[in-house]
CSV table of C-alpha atoms in Angstrom, one decimal:
chain,number,residue,atom,x,y,z
A,1,MET,CA,123.5,147.9,139.6
A,2,ARG,CA,123.3,150.0,136.5
A,3,ARG,CA,120.9,150.7,133.6
A,4,GLY,CA,121.4,152.7,130.5
A,5,PRO,CA,120.4,156.4,130.3
A,6,THR,CA,117.1,155.4,128.9
A,7,GLY,CA,116.5,152.4,131.2
A,8,GLY,CA,116.7,148.9,129.7
A,9,VAL,CA,118.3,145.8,131.2
A,10,GLU,CA,119.7,146.1,134.7
A,11,VAL,CA,123.3,144.8,134.9
A,12,GLU,CA,125.6,144.2,137.9
A,13,VAL,CA,128.6,146.5,138.1
A,14,SER,CA,130.4,145.3,141.2
A,15,ARG,CA,129.7,143.2,144.3
A,16,VAL,CA,131.4,142.8,147.7
A,17,GLY,CA,130.7,139.5,149.3
A,18,PRO,CA,130.3,138.7,153.0
A,19,ASP,CA,134.0,137.7,153.0
A,20,GLY,CA,135.0,141.1,151.7
A,21,VAL,CA,136.0,139.9,148.2
A,22,VAL,CA,135.1,142.3,145.4
A,23,THR,CA,134.0,140.9,142.1
A,24,TRP,CA,133.2,142.8,138.9
A,25,GLY,CA,130.2,141.8,136.8
A,26,ASP,CA,130.4,144.3,134.0
A,27,ASP,CA,133.2,144.4,131.4
A,28,VAL,CA,132.6,148.0,130.5
A,29,SER,CA,133.4,149.1,134.1
A,30,ARG,CA,136.4,146.9,134.5
A,31,ALA,CA,137.9,148.2,131.3
A,32,GLY,CA,138.3,151.6,132.8
A,33,GLY,CA,139.3,150.3,136.3
A,34,GLY,CA,137.5,151.0,139.6
A,35,SER,CA,137.3,150.1,143.2
A,36,MET,CA,134.6,149.2,145.8
A,37,GLU,CA,135.4,149.6,149.5
A,38,LYS,CA,133.8,149.5,152.9
A,39,GLU,CA,134.5,153.0,154.4
A,40,ALA,CA,132.6,152.4,157.7
A,41,ASP,CA,129.9,150.2,159.2
A,42,GLY,CA,127.0,150.4,156.8
A,43,LYS,CA,128.8,152.6,154.3
A,44,PHE,CA,130.3,151.3,151.0
A,45,SER,CA,131.7,153.3,148.1
A,46,LEU,CA,132.0,152.6,144.4
A,47,ARG,CA,134.6,154.4,142.3
A,48,LEU,CA,135.0,154.1,138.5
A,49,PHE,CA,138.1,155.4,136.9
A,50,SER,CA,138.5,156.8,133.4
A,51,VAL,CA,134.8,156.7,132.8
A,52,HIS,CA,133.4,156.5,129.3
A,53,PRO,CA,130.1,157.6,127.8
A,54,ALA,CA,128.9,154.0,128.3
A,55,ASP,CA,129.2,154.4,132.1
A,56,ALA,CA,126.5,157.1,132.1
A,57,GLY,CA,123.0,156.0,133.2
A,58,LEU,CA,121.1,155.0,136.3
A,59,TYR,CA,122.8,153.4,139.4
A,60,ARG,CA,121.5,151.9,142.6
A,61,CYS,CA,122.8,149.6,145.3
A,62,ALA,CA,121.3,146.4,146.7
A,63,VAL,CA,122.0,145.0,150.2
A,64,SER,CA,121.4,141.4,151.0
A,65,VAL,CA,121.3,139.9,154.6
A,66,TYR,CA,122.1,136.3,155.3
A,67,ALA,CA,120.6,135.7,158.8
A,68,GLY,CA,122.2,132.9,160.8
A,69,ARG,CA,125.0,132.2,158.3
A,70,LEU,CA,128.5,133.6,158.8
A,71,THR,CA,129.8,132.3,155.5
A,72,PRO,CA,127.0,131.9,153.0
A,73,GLY,CA,127.9,130.2,149.7
A,74,PRO,CA,127.5,131.8,146.3
A,75,SER,CA,124.2,130.1,145.7
A,76,SER,CA,122.8,130.6,149.2
A,77,PRO,CA,119.5,132.5,149.1
A,78,ALA,CA,119.5,135.8,151.0
A,79,THR,CA,117.2,136.2,153.9
A,80,ILE,CA,116.2,139.7,152.8
A,81,THR,CA,117.4,142.1,150.1
A,82,GLN,CA,116.8,145.8,150.0
A,83,ARG,CA,117.4,148.1,147.0
A,84,SER,CA,118.0,151.8,147.0
A,85,GLU,CA,116.4,154.4,144.7
A,86,TRP,CA,118.0,155.0,141.3
A,87,VAL,CA,120.4,157.9,140.9
A,88,THR,CA,121.3,159.4,137.6
A,89,VAL,CA,125.0,159.7,136.6
A,90,SER,CA,125.6,162.1,133.7
A,91,LEU,CA,128.9,162.6,131.9
A,92,LYS,CA,130.2,165.6,130.1
A,93,THR,CA,132.0,164.4,127.0
A,94,ASP,CA,134.4,166.1,124.7
A,95,ASP,CA,132.8,167.8,121.7
A,96,VAL,CA,133.3,165.7,118.7
A,97,ARG,CA,132.3,166.6,115.1
A,98,VAL,CA,132.7,164.1,112.3
A,99,SER,CA,131.8,164.1,108.6
A,100,ALA,CA,132.4,161.6,105.9
A,101,SER,CA,132.3,161.6,102.1
A,102,VAL,CA,132.9,158.9,99.5
A,103,ASP,CA,134.7,159.3,96.2
A,104,LEU,CA,134.6,156.9,93.3
A,105,PRO,CA,137.1,157.9,90.6
A,106,ARG,CA,135.7,157.1,87.2
A,107,ARG,CA,138.8,157.5,85.1
A,108,PRO,CA,139.9,155.3,83.5
A,109,LEU,CA,136.6,153.7,82.5
A,110,LEU,CA,135.4,151.2,85.1
A,111,ARG,CA,135.2,147.8,83.5
A,112,ARG,CA,134.4,144.3,84.6
A,113,GLY,CA,137.5,142.4,85.7
A,114,SER,CA,139.4,145.6,86.7
A,115,THR,CA,140.3,146.8,90.1
A,116,ILE,CA,137.9,149.4,91.5
A,117,THR,CA,139.0,151.9,94.1
A,118,MET,CA,136.8,154.0,96.4
A,119,LEU,CA,138.0,156.6,99.0
A,120,CYS,CA,136.2,157.5,102.2
A,121,ASN,CA,137.3,161.0,103.3
A,122,VAL,CA,136.7,161.6,107.0
A,123,SER,CA,137.0,164.9,108.9
A,124,VAL,CA,137.1,164.9,112.8
A,125,GLU,CA,137.1,167.9,115.0
A,126,THR,CA,138.0,167.3,118.7
A,127,SER,CA,140.5,168.5,121.2
A,128,ALA,CA,141.4,164.9,122.4
A,129,SER,CA,143.5,162.3,120.7
A,130,SER,CA,141.2,160.4,118.3
A,131,GLN,CA,141.0,157.4,115.9
A,132,VAL,CA,138.4,156.5,113.3
A,133,GLU,CA,136.7,153.2,112.5
A,134,VAL,CA,135.4,153.0,109.0
A,135,GLN,CA,132.7,150.6,107.7
A,136,TRP,CA,131.8,150.0,104.0
A,137,LEU,CA,128.3,149.0,102.9
A,138,GLN,CA,126.9,147.9,99.6
A,139,LYS,CA,123.3,148.0,98.5
A,140,PRO,CA,122.5,146.4,95.1
A,141,LYS,CA,119.1,148.0,94.7
A,142,GLU,CA,117.3,151.3,95.4
A,143,PRO,CA,115.5,151.5,98.8
A,144,ALA,CA,111.9,150.3,98.7
A,145,ARG,CA,110.7,153.6,100.1
A,146,LYS,CA,112.1,157.1,99.7
A,147,ASP,CA,112.0,157.7,103.4
A,148,VAL,CA,114.3,154.8,104.2
A,149,THR,CA,117.9,155.7,104.5
A,150,PHE,CA,120.8,153.6,103.2
A,151,SER,CA,121.7,152.1,106.6
A,152,GLU,CA,118.1,151.3,107.5
A,153,ASP,CA,117.4,149.5,104.2
A,154,ALA,CA,117.3,145.8,104.7
A,155,THR,CA,119.2,145.1,101.5
A,156,ALA,CA,122.3,147.1,102.6
A,157,GLN,CA,125.2,144.8,103.5
A,158,LEU,CA,128.3,145.4,105.6
A,159,ILE,CA,131.1,144.2,103.4
A,160,ALA,CA,134.3,145.5,105.2
A,161,THR,CA,135.5,147.3,108.3
A,162,LEU,CA,138.8,149.0,109.2
A,163,SER,CA,138.8,149.3,113.1
A,164,TYR,CA,140.3,152.2,115.0
A,165,ASP,CA,143.3,150.0,115.9
A,166,GLY,CA,143.9,149.0,112.2
A,167,LEU,CA,142.2,145.6,112.3
A,168,THR,CA,140.6,144.6,109.0
A,169,ARG,CA,137.5,142.6,108.7
A,170,ILE,CA,136.0,141.4,105.4
A,171,TYR,CA,132.4,140.2,105.4
A,172,SER,CA,131.9,139.6,101.7
A,173,ASN,CA,132.3,136.2,100.2
A,174,ALA,CA,132.2,137.4,96.6
A,175,SER,CA,135.0,139.4,95.0
A,176,ASP,CA,138.4,139.9,96.7
A,177,LEU,CA,138.4,143.1,98.8
A,178,SER,CA,140.9,145.1,100.8
A,179,VAL,CA,140.6,148.1,103.0
A,180,ASP,CA,143.4,150.3,104.3
A,181,ARG,CA,144.2,153.9,105.4
A,182,VAL,CA,146.1,155.8,102.7
A,183,SER,CA,146.4,159.1,104.6
A,184,GLU,CA,145.4,160.8,107.9
A,185,THR,CA,141.9,161.5,106.7
A,186,SER,CA,141.4,159.1,103.7
A,187,TYR,CA,140.4,155.4,103.8
A,188,ARG,CA,140.4,153.1,100.8
A,189,LEU,CA,138.3,150.2,99.6
A,190,ARG,CA,139.5,148.1,96.7
A,191,ILE,CA,137.6,145.5,94.7
A,192,PHE,CA,139.8,143.2,92.7
A,193,SER,CA,138.6,141.6,89.5
A,194,ALA,CA,135.2,143.3,89.8
A,195,ARG,CA,132.2,141.3,88.7
A,196,GLU,CA,128.7,142.2,87.7
A,197,GLU,CA,127.6,141.3,91.3
A,198,ASP,CA,129.7,144.2,92.6
A,199,GLN,CA,127.6,146.8,90.9
A,200,GLY,CA,125.3,148.8,93.1
A,201,HIS,CA,125.3,151.6,95.7
A,202,TYR,CA,128.2,152.1,98.1
A,203,GLN,CA,128.5,154.1,101.3
A,204,CYS,CA,131.1,154.5,104.1
A,205,GLN,CA,130.4,155.2,107.8
A,206,ALA,CA,132.8,156.6,110.3
A,207,GLU,CA,132.8,156.3,114.1
A,208,VAL,CA,135.1,158.3,116.4
A,209,TRP,CA,137.1,156.7,119.2
A,210,LEU,CA,138.9,158.8,121.9
A,211,GLN,CA,141.7,157.9,124.2
A,212,ASP,CA,141.2,158.1,128.0
A,213,PRO,CA,143.8,159.2,130.5
A,214,ARG,CA,144.8,155.6,131.2
A,215,GLY,CA,145.6,155.1,127.5
A,216,GLY,CA,142.6,153.0,126.6
A,217,TRP,CA,140.3,153.7,123.7
A,218,TYR,CA,136.5,154.0,123.8
A,219,ASN,CA,133.7,154.6,121.3
A,220,THR,CA,132.3,158.2,121.6
A,221,GLY,CA,129.1,157.3,119.8
A,222,SER,CA,129.8,160.1,117.3
A,223,ARG,CA,129.4,158.8,113.8
A,224,ALA,CA,128.8,160.1,110.2
A,225,GLU,CA,127.4,158.5,107.1
A,226,SER,CA,128.5,159.5,103.6
A,227,GLU,CA,126.3,160.0,100.6
A,228,THR,CA,126.0,157.0,98.3
A,229,VAL,CA,127.8,156.5,95.0
A,230,HIS,CA,126.7,154.2,92.2
A,231,LEU,CA,129.1,151.7,90.7
A,232,TYR,CA,128.4,150.6,87.2
A,233,LEU,CA,130.7,148.4,85.3
A,234,TYR,CA,131.1,148.5,81.5
A,235,ALA,CA,131.8,145.4,79.5
A,236,ARG,CA,135.4,144.5,78.9
A,237,VAL,CA,137.0,145.3,75.5
A,238,ALA,CA,137.2,141.5,74.8
A,239,ASP,CA,133.5,141.2,75.4
A,240,LEU,CA,132.8,144.2,73.1
A,241,LEU,CA,134.9,142.6,70.3
A,242,LEU,CA,133.2,139.3,70.8
A,243,ILE,CA,129.9,140.5,69.2
A,244,PRO,CA,131.3,141.9,66.0
A,245,LEU,CA,133.6,138.8,65.8
A,246,VAL,CA,130.6,136.5,66.0
A,247,VAL,CA,128.7,138.6,63.5
A,248,GLY,CA,131.7,138.7,61.2
A,249,VAL,CA,132.3,135.0,61.3
A,250,SER,CA,128.6,134.3,60.8
A,251,SER,CA,128.4,136.7,57.8
A,252,ALA,CA,131.6,135.2,56.3
A,253,LEU,CA,130.2,131.7,56.6
A,254,PHE,CA,126.9,132.8,55.1
A,255,VAL,CA,128.6,134.5,52.1
A,256,GLY,CA,130.9,131.5,51.7
A,257,VAL,CA,128.0,129.0,51.6
A,258,LEU,CA,126.1,131.3,49.3
A,259,ILE,CA,129.0,131.5,46.8
A,260,ILE,CA,129.6,127.7,47.0
A,261,ALA,CA,125.9,127.0,46.4
A,262,THR,CA,125.8,129.5,43.5
A,263,VAL,CA,128.9,128.1,41.8
A,264,THR,CA,127.7,124.5,42.4
A,265,CYS,CA,124.3,125.3,41.0
A,266,CYS,CA,125.7,126.9,37.8
A,267,PHE,CA,128.2,124.1,37.3
A,268,MET,CA,125.4,121.5,37.6
A,269,LYS,CA,123.2,123.4,35.1
A,270,ARG,CA,126.1,123.7,32.6
A,271,LEU,CA,126.9,120.0,33.0
A,272,ALA,CA,123.3,119.1,32.3
A,273,ARG,CA,123.2,121.1,29.1
A,274,GLN,CA,126.4,119.5,27.8
A,275,ARG,CA,125.0,116.0,28.4
A,276,SER,CA,121.8,117.0,26.6
A,277,ARG,CA,123.8,118.0,23.5
A,278,ILE,CA,125.8,114.8,23.4
A,279,ARG,CA,122.7,112.7,23.4
A,280,LYS,CA,121.2,114.6,20.5
C-alpha cells in the first residue's frame, strides 16, 4: 500500500495471492516496472524499477489470513488482516531549473482578421535528457484581486497544449488555433483570423519531463509560468474606411437633396410670378 508524501488516499501497489500470482494495482508503479517475490517463509519483497518522483511517499504492507480455505476466491473475506507501520520512501531527483517568457510581436499592427503569433521561450537546466510540455492560457479580464495569480484566477482558460511527445491538444472552440515547436527553446501559438473575443491576457506554462534509464518519460513536477501579455486588436482598414464612407455618402445625399430642394423652390416661385403677370 502507498500514500503520497503528504498522506492522502491509500492505493494498492502490488498484491501476491494465495496461489502465488502477482497483480499490480497501480499504473504509476507498473509504468516503471517492478517485482514482488516470496524470499522465504513469512518474508516478501517488493522492488520498483526506474522509480519516478511519483513513487515517493509512505509505504506499508498488509497480510491477510484465510483460515480453513486453501484456495479462497477473489471476493472471499479474510479471517484476519494485519497491517504494518508506515515507512517513508524518499527519492533524490535530478536538479531541474526551468524558466519561461512569452513574446508577442506587435509589428506589423495587430488587427482583427489577421494571424496573431505568440512565442513561449523556455530555458531548462538539467544534466539528464529532457522534454518540455507547454500550455497556453487566456484570461479576458483582469484578476478580481491583486493577490490572485493568473493560473489561480477562475477566468483563466486553458486553450492549447503541446505535450512533451509532440501531441497537440486544442481546447478552444472559438478561433482556429495551432501550436508547434519552432526551435529547441521556442514554442509558438498562432491565432488565425483573430476576432474581438481573442483579446485579453495570455500566458504560457512549461513543465519538464525527464527520461528514465528504461527509456520512459516522467513528469518531474518542475514548472515555470511566464508573465502575461495583453493582446489588443485594432480595427481593420476596411472598418476604418467604412465610417468616412458612410459620413461621405450621407453628406453627399444631404447636399444633393438641399440643392434639389433649393432649385425646385426657386423654380416654383419664378413660375408663380410669371402666371401672376399673365393674368394681369
